[in-house]
Amino acid sequence: RVDFWETDTGQPHGQPLDVPVDVDLDELLGKLYPGEDTTNLRKVALVYGGANAEPSIRELIWRPDGKLMVGSRKLIRQVWDPETARPVGALFCPGPCDPDGMAAVVRQRSGFRLQDPLSGDALGASATNVMEDVDRTPYITLSRQGKMVALAVRTNAVLWESSTGRSIVLRLERDAQVRQFLFSRDSTQLAAMLAGGTFQLWDAATGRPRGDILPRPEFRSASAGKWTSGLAFSPDGRLLAFNALNGVHLYRTDSREPIGSPIADHGEILHDSAFSPDGKLLLTATADGRLQLWTTQNLQPYGRAFQHSGPILNAQFTPDGRRLITLSMDGAARLWTVDAPEAQPQPGRPASRWRGLAFSAAADALGITVRGHVQFHSATTLERLGEPVSLHSNEWLLALSPD
């Protein structure tokens, strides 16, 4: 079930969504693709949605049009209208979708296509025979609005343009395997994390590599043999940060030149929370709960380290970049002033089992989920807004509407 609440009062809003999650996957695929062999479609849904997972809601995406896309385990999705509490699109079972919930991948007999989750209409041309190993389960990432799609299977990688059906083979380092794809926010660049701790950058319009494999040989660790996760573009796409075997690296994407020396012994970047909204600061976190801000101009420390007594569960900048909220396994949420690093941090209210957080677009409110309930807070003081909202179960997902 999906419930709606007013952030300023903590009162219920409208009717909850009674989302069908215990849907028979084989029956649904049979209705969507009558007469077709759905073996590979089923495999994609189980790989991306959790092969042995219990039926439950696992995805909430507010679309730019104010509709909400709800996804269950096994990747069964549907678009709903929050005002009427009714579905406005049919059940469908694709692969991954774009970050805004406006396009989703649907596998076909000889490839795949993009589908509008609301109408079910095809978006652009179908991708057929874009890769020799297309029958295997590929790693797929979509840019915003699904304009570009990156696929990788084993040592093969392809960039596909959805509007024209044009596909471009991406040149990889010999025997390299893609572990993670990431498009820049404006979809003009594509980065990939490769097995062995190296990274590659491409021009998303042409598929041409932008410089050499990163990190360059002089930065490679002699103990290569494992890879670490973590890859992030700055909001304007001018910088690329990533976790490597010997620390956090920061590169300019235009010149592919490194900024400063790798940050060692200060943990890793936190993926989506790596950069401040203006791209001027980079955030790292360690396993013992220490966070440090760095200037992206020269990769030098910015102010003092922030310290929790337990590992960091989540950290996010407010949309205006002035504050930083951190959640830790020590049971505390804390609000830090970014533009005055010498000031004492403003302590948050301690609680048990903080689970996640989300900011409003105006950066004036935030929601924090705790086992069993949700509490809304002022993003400037962490004072509570309204009363706690009880959850109907310990399952949780939190998403604030665009307004």
JSON list of C-alpha atoms in Angstrom, two decimals, residues 25-112:
[
{"chain": "A", "resi": 25, "resn": "LEU", "atom": "CA", "xyz": [4.71, -13.04, -13.22]},
{"chain": "A", "resi": 26, "resn": "ASP", "atom": "CA", "xyz": [4.24, -15.83, -15.79]},
{"chain": "A", "resi": 27, "resn": "GLU", "atom": "CA", "xyz": [0.54, -15.04, -16.20]},
{"chain": "A", "resi": 28, "resn": "LEU", "atom": "CA", "xyz": [1.25, -11.34, -16.70]},
{"chain": "A", "resi": 29, "resn": "LEU", "atom": "CA", "xyz": [3.98, -12.01, -19.27]},
{"chain": "A", "resi": 30, "resn": "GLY", "atom": "CA", "xyz": [1.64, -14.38, -21.10]},
{"chain": "A", "resi": 31, "resn": "LYS", "atom": "CA", "xyz": [-0.97, -11.61, -21.40]},
{"chain": "A", "resi": 32, "resn": "LEU", "atom": "CA", "xyz": [1.56, -8.98, -22.44]},
{"chain": "A", "resi": 33, "resn": "TYR", "atom": "CA", "xyz": [3.32, -11.19, -25.00]},
{"chain": "A", "resi": 34, "resn": "PRO", "atom": "CA", "xyz": [0.81, -13.78, -26.24]},
{"chain": "A", "resi": 35, "resn": "GLY", "atom": "CA", "xyz": [2.37, -16.63, -28.20]},
{"chain": "A", "resi": 36, "resn": "GLU", "atom": "CA", "xyz": [5.95, -15.50, -27.50]},
{"chain": "A", "resi": 37, "resn": "ASP", "atom": "CA", "xyz": [8.70, -17.25, -25.60]},
{"chain": "A", "resi": 38, "resn": "THR", "atom": "CA", "xyz": [8.99, -15.15, -22.42]},
{"chain": "A", "resi": 39, "resn": "THR", "atom": "CA", "xyz": [11.93, -17.04, -20.88]},
{"chain": "A", "resi": 40, "resn": "ASN", "atom": "CA", "xyz": [14.37, -14.13, -21.27]},
{"chain": "A", "resi": 41, "resn": "LEU", "atom": "CA", "xyz": [11.75, -11.58, -20.21]},
{"chain": "A", "resi": 42, "resn": "ARG", "atom": "CA", "xyz": [11.18, -13.52, -17.01]},
{"chain": "A", "resi": 43, "resn": "LYS", "atom": "CA", "xyz": [14.92, -13.75, -16.42]},
{"chain": "A", "resi": 44, "resn": "VAL", "atom": "CA", "xyz": [15.35, -9.97, -16.75]},
{"chain": "A", "resi": 45, "resn": "ALA", "atom": "CA", "xyz": [12.47, -9.31, -14.33]},
{"chain": "A", "resi": 46, "resn": "LEU", "atom": "CA", "xyz": [13.91, -11.69, -11.74]},
{"chain": "A", "resi": 47, "resn": "VAL", "atom": "CA", "xyz": [17.49, -10.45, -12.09]},
{"chain": "A", "resi": 48, "resn": "TYR", "atom": "CA", "xyz": [16.59, -6.77, -11.78]},
{"chain": "A", "resi": 49, "resn": "GLY", "atom": "CA", "xyz": [13.68, -7.24, -9.38]},
{"chain": "A", "resi": 50, "resn": "GLY", "atom": "CA", "xyz": [15.00, -9.89, -7.01]},
{"chain": "A", "resi": 51, "resn": "ALA", "atom": "CA", "xyz": [14.70, -13.56, -7.89]},
{"chain": "A", "resi": 52, "resn": "ASN", "atom": "CA", "xyz": [13.72, -14.80, -4.42]},
{"chain": "A", "resi": 53, "resn": "ALA", "atom": "CA", "xyz": [12.14, -11.62, -3.04]},
{"chain": "A", "resi": 54, "resn": "GLU", "atom": "CA", "xyz": [8.75, -11.60, -1.38]},
{"chain": "A", "resi": 55, "resn": "PRO", "atom": "CA", "xyz": [6.09, -9.54, -3.18]},
{"chain": "A", "resi": 56, "resn": "SER", "atom": "CA", "xyz": [6.27, -5.95, -1.93]},
{"chain": "A", "resi": 57, "resn": "ILE", "atom": "CA", "xyz": [6.62, -2.38, -3.17]},
{"chain": "A", "resi": 58, "resn": "ARG", "atom": "CA", "xyz": [10.25, -1.56, -3.86]},
{"chain": "A", "resi": 59, "resn": "GLU", "atom": "CA", "xyz": [10.16, 1.58, -6.03]},
{"chain": "A", "resi": 60, "resn": "LEU", "atom": "CA", "xyz": [8.43, 4.97, -5.93]},
{"chain": "A", "resi": 61, "resn": "ILE", "atom": "CA", "xyz": [9.22, 7.52, -8.66]},
{"chain": "A", "resi": 62, "resn": "TRP", "atom": "CA", "xyz": [7.51, 10.90, -8.87]},
{"chain": "A", "resi": 63, "resn": "ARG", "atom": "CA", "xyz": [7.27, 11.77, -12.53]},
{"chain": "A", "resi": 64, "resn": "PRO", "atom": "CA", "xyz": [7.59, 15.37, -13.79]},
{"chain": "A", "resi": 65, "resn": "ASP", "atom": "CA", "xyz": [3.86, 15.28, -14.65]},
{"chain": "A", "resi": 66, "resn": "GLY", "atom": "CA", "xyz": [2.92, 14.68, -10.99]},
{"chain": "A", "resi": 67, "resn": "LYS", "atom": "CA", "xyz": [2.00, 11.03, -11.51]},
{"chain": "A", "resi": 68, "resn": "LEU", "atom": "CA", "xyz": [3.60, 8.33, -9.38]},
{"chain": "A", "resi": 69, "resn": "MET", "atom": "CA", "xyz": [5.20, 5.20, -10.79]},
{"chain": "A", "resi": 70, "resn": "VAL", "atom": "CA", "xyz": [5.03, 2.30, -8.36]},
{"chain": "A", "resi": 71, "resn": "GLY", "atom": "CA", "xyz": [7.18, -0.77, -8.82]},
{"chain": "A", "resi": 72, "resn": "SER", "atom": "CA", "xyz": [7.02, -4.07, -6.99]},
{"chain": "A", "resi": 73, "resn": "ARG", "atom": "CA", "xyz": [9.65, -6.74, -6.71]},
{"chain": "A", "resi": 74, "resn": "LYS", "atom": "CA", "xyz": [10.09, -8.67, -9.97]},
{"chain": "A", "resi": 75, "resn": "LEU", "atom": "CA", "xyz": [9.77, -5.29, -11.73]},
{"chain": "A", "resi": 76, "resn": "ILE", "atom": "CA", "xyz": [6.02, -5.22, -12.16]},
{"chain": "A", "resi": 77, "resn": "ARG", "atom": "CA", "xyz": [5.23, -1.51, -12.52]},
{"chain": "A", "resi": 78, "resn": "GLN", "atom": "CA", "xyz": [2.20, 0.75, -12.92]},
{"chain": "A", "resi": 79, "resn": "VAL", "atom": "CA", "xyz": [1.60, 4.52, -13.06]},
{"chain": "A", "resi": 80, "resn": "TRP", "atom": "CA", "xyz": [-0.96, 5.94, -10.61]},
{"chain": "A", "resi": 81, "resn": "ASP", "atom": "CA", "xyz": [-2.76, 9.26, -10.20]},
{"chain": "A", "resi": 82, "resn": "PRO", "atom": "CA", "xyz": [-2.34, 10.32, -6.53]},
{"chain": "A", "resi": 83, "resn": "GLU", "atom": "CA", "xyz": [-5.42, 12.58, -6.65]},
{"chain": "A", "resi": 84, "resn": "THR", "atom": "CA", "xyz": [-7.83, 9.83, -7.70]},
{"chain": "A", "resi": 85, "resn": "ALA", "atom": "CA", "xyz": [-5.91, 6.90, -6.15]},
{"chain": "A", "resi": 86, "resn": "ARG", "atom": "CA", "xyz": [-6.47, 4.98, -9.37]},
{"chain": "A", "resi": 87, "resn": "PRO", "atom": "CA", "xyz": [-4.03, 3.54, -11.90]},
{"chain": "A", "resi": 88, "resn": "VAL", "atom": "CA", "xyz": [-3.69, 5.51, -15.13]},
{"chain": "A", "resi": 89, "resn": "GLY", "atom": "CA", "xyz": [-1.59, 2.95, -16.93]},
{"chain": "A", "resi": 90, "resn": "ALA", "atom": "CA", "xyz": [-1.71, -0.81, -17.39]},
{"chain": "A", "resi": 91, "resn": "LEU", "atom": "CA", "xyz": [0.48, -3.25, -15.47]},
{"chain": "A", "resi": 92, "resn": "PHE", "atom": "CA", "xyz": [3.71, -3.88, -17.31]},
{"chain": "A", "resi": 93, "resn": "CYS", "atom": "CA", "xyz": [6.90, -5.78, -16.66]},
{"chain": "A", "resi": 94, "resn": "PRO", "atom": "CA", "xyz": [9.96, -4.20, -18.26]},
{"chain": "A", "resi": 95, "resn": "GLY", "atom": "CA", "xyz": [13.60, -3.96, -17.38]},
{"chain": "A", "resi": 96, "resn": "PRO", "atom": "CA", "xyz": [15.13, -0.76, -15.97]},
{"chain": "A", "resi": 97, "resn": "CYS", "atom": "CA", "xyz": [13.56, 2.68, -16.36]},
{"chain": "A", "resi": 98, "resn": "ASP", "atom": "CA", "xyz": [14.99, 6.19, -16.64]},
{"chain": "A", "resi": 99, "resn": "PRO", "atom": "CA", "xyz": [15.49, 8.31, -13.48]},
{"chain": "A", "resi": 100, "resn": "ASP", "atom": "CA", "xyz": [12.23, 10.25, -14.07]},
{"chain": "A", "resi": 101, "resn": "GLY", "atom": "CA", "xyz": [9.99, 7.26, -14.69]},
{"chain": "A", "resi": 102, "resn": "MET", "atom": "CA", "xyz": [9.17, 8.44, -18.22]},
{"chain": "A", "resi": 103, "resn": "ALA", "atom": "CA", "xyz": [10.66, 5.52, -20.20]},
{"chain": "A", "resi": 104, "resn": "ALA", "atom": "CA", "xyz": [11.14, 1.83, -19.47]},
{"chain": "A", "resi": 105, "resn": "VAL", "atom": "CA", "xyz": [12.92, -1.00, -21.24]},
{"chain": "A", "resi": 106, "resn": "VAL", "atom": "CA", "xyz": [10.78, -3.84, -22.58]},
{"chain": "A", "resi": 107, "resn": "ARG", "atom": "CA", "xyz": [12.54, -6.94, -23.90]},
{"chain": "A", "resi": 108, "resn": "GLN", "atom": "CA", "xyz": [11.50, -8.36, -27.25]},
{"chain": "A", "resi": 109, "resn": "ARG", "atom": "CA", "xyz": [12.28, -11.58, -29.07]},
{"chain": "A", "resi": 110, "resn": "SER", "atom": "CA", "xyz": [15.33, -10.15, -30.85]},
{"chain": "A", "resi": 111, "resn": "GLY", "atom": "CA", "xyz": [16.18, -7.16, -28.73]},
{"chain": "A", "resi": 112, "resn": "PHE", "atom": "CA", "xyz": [14.21, -4.57, -26.80]}
]
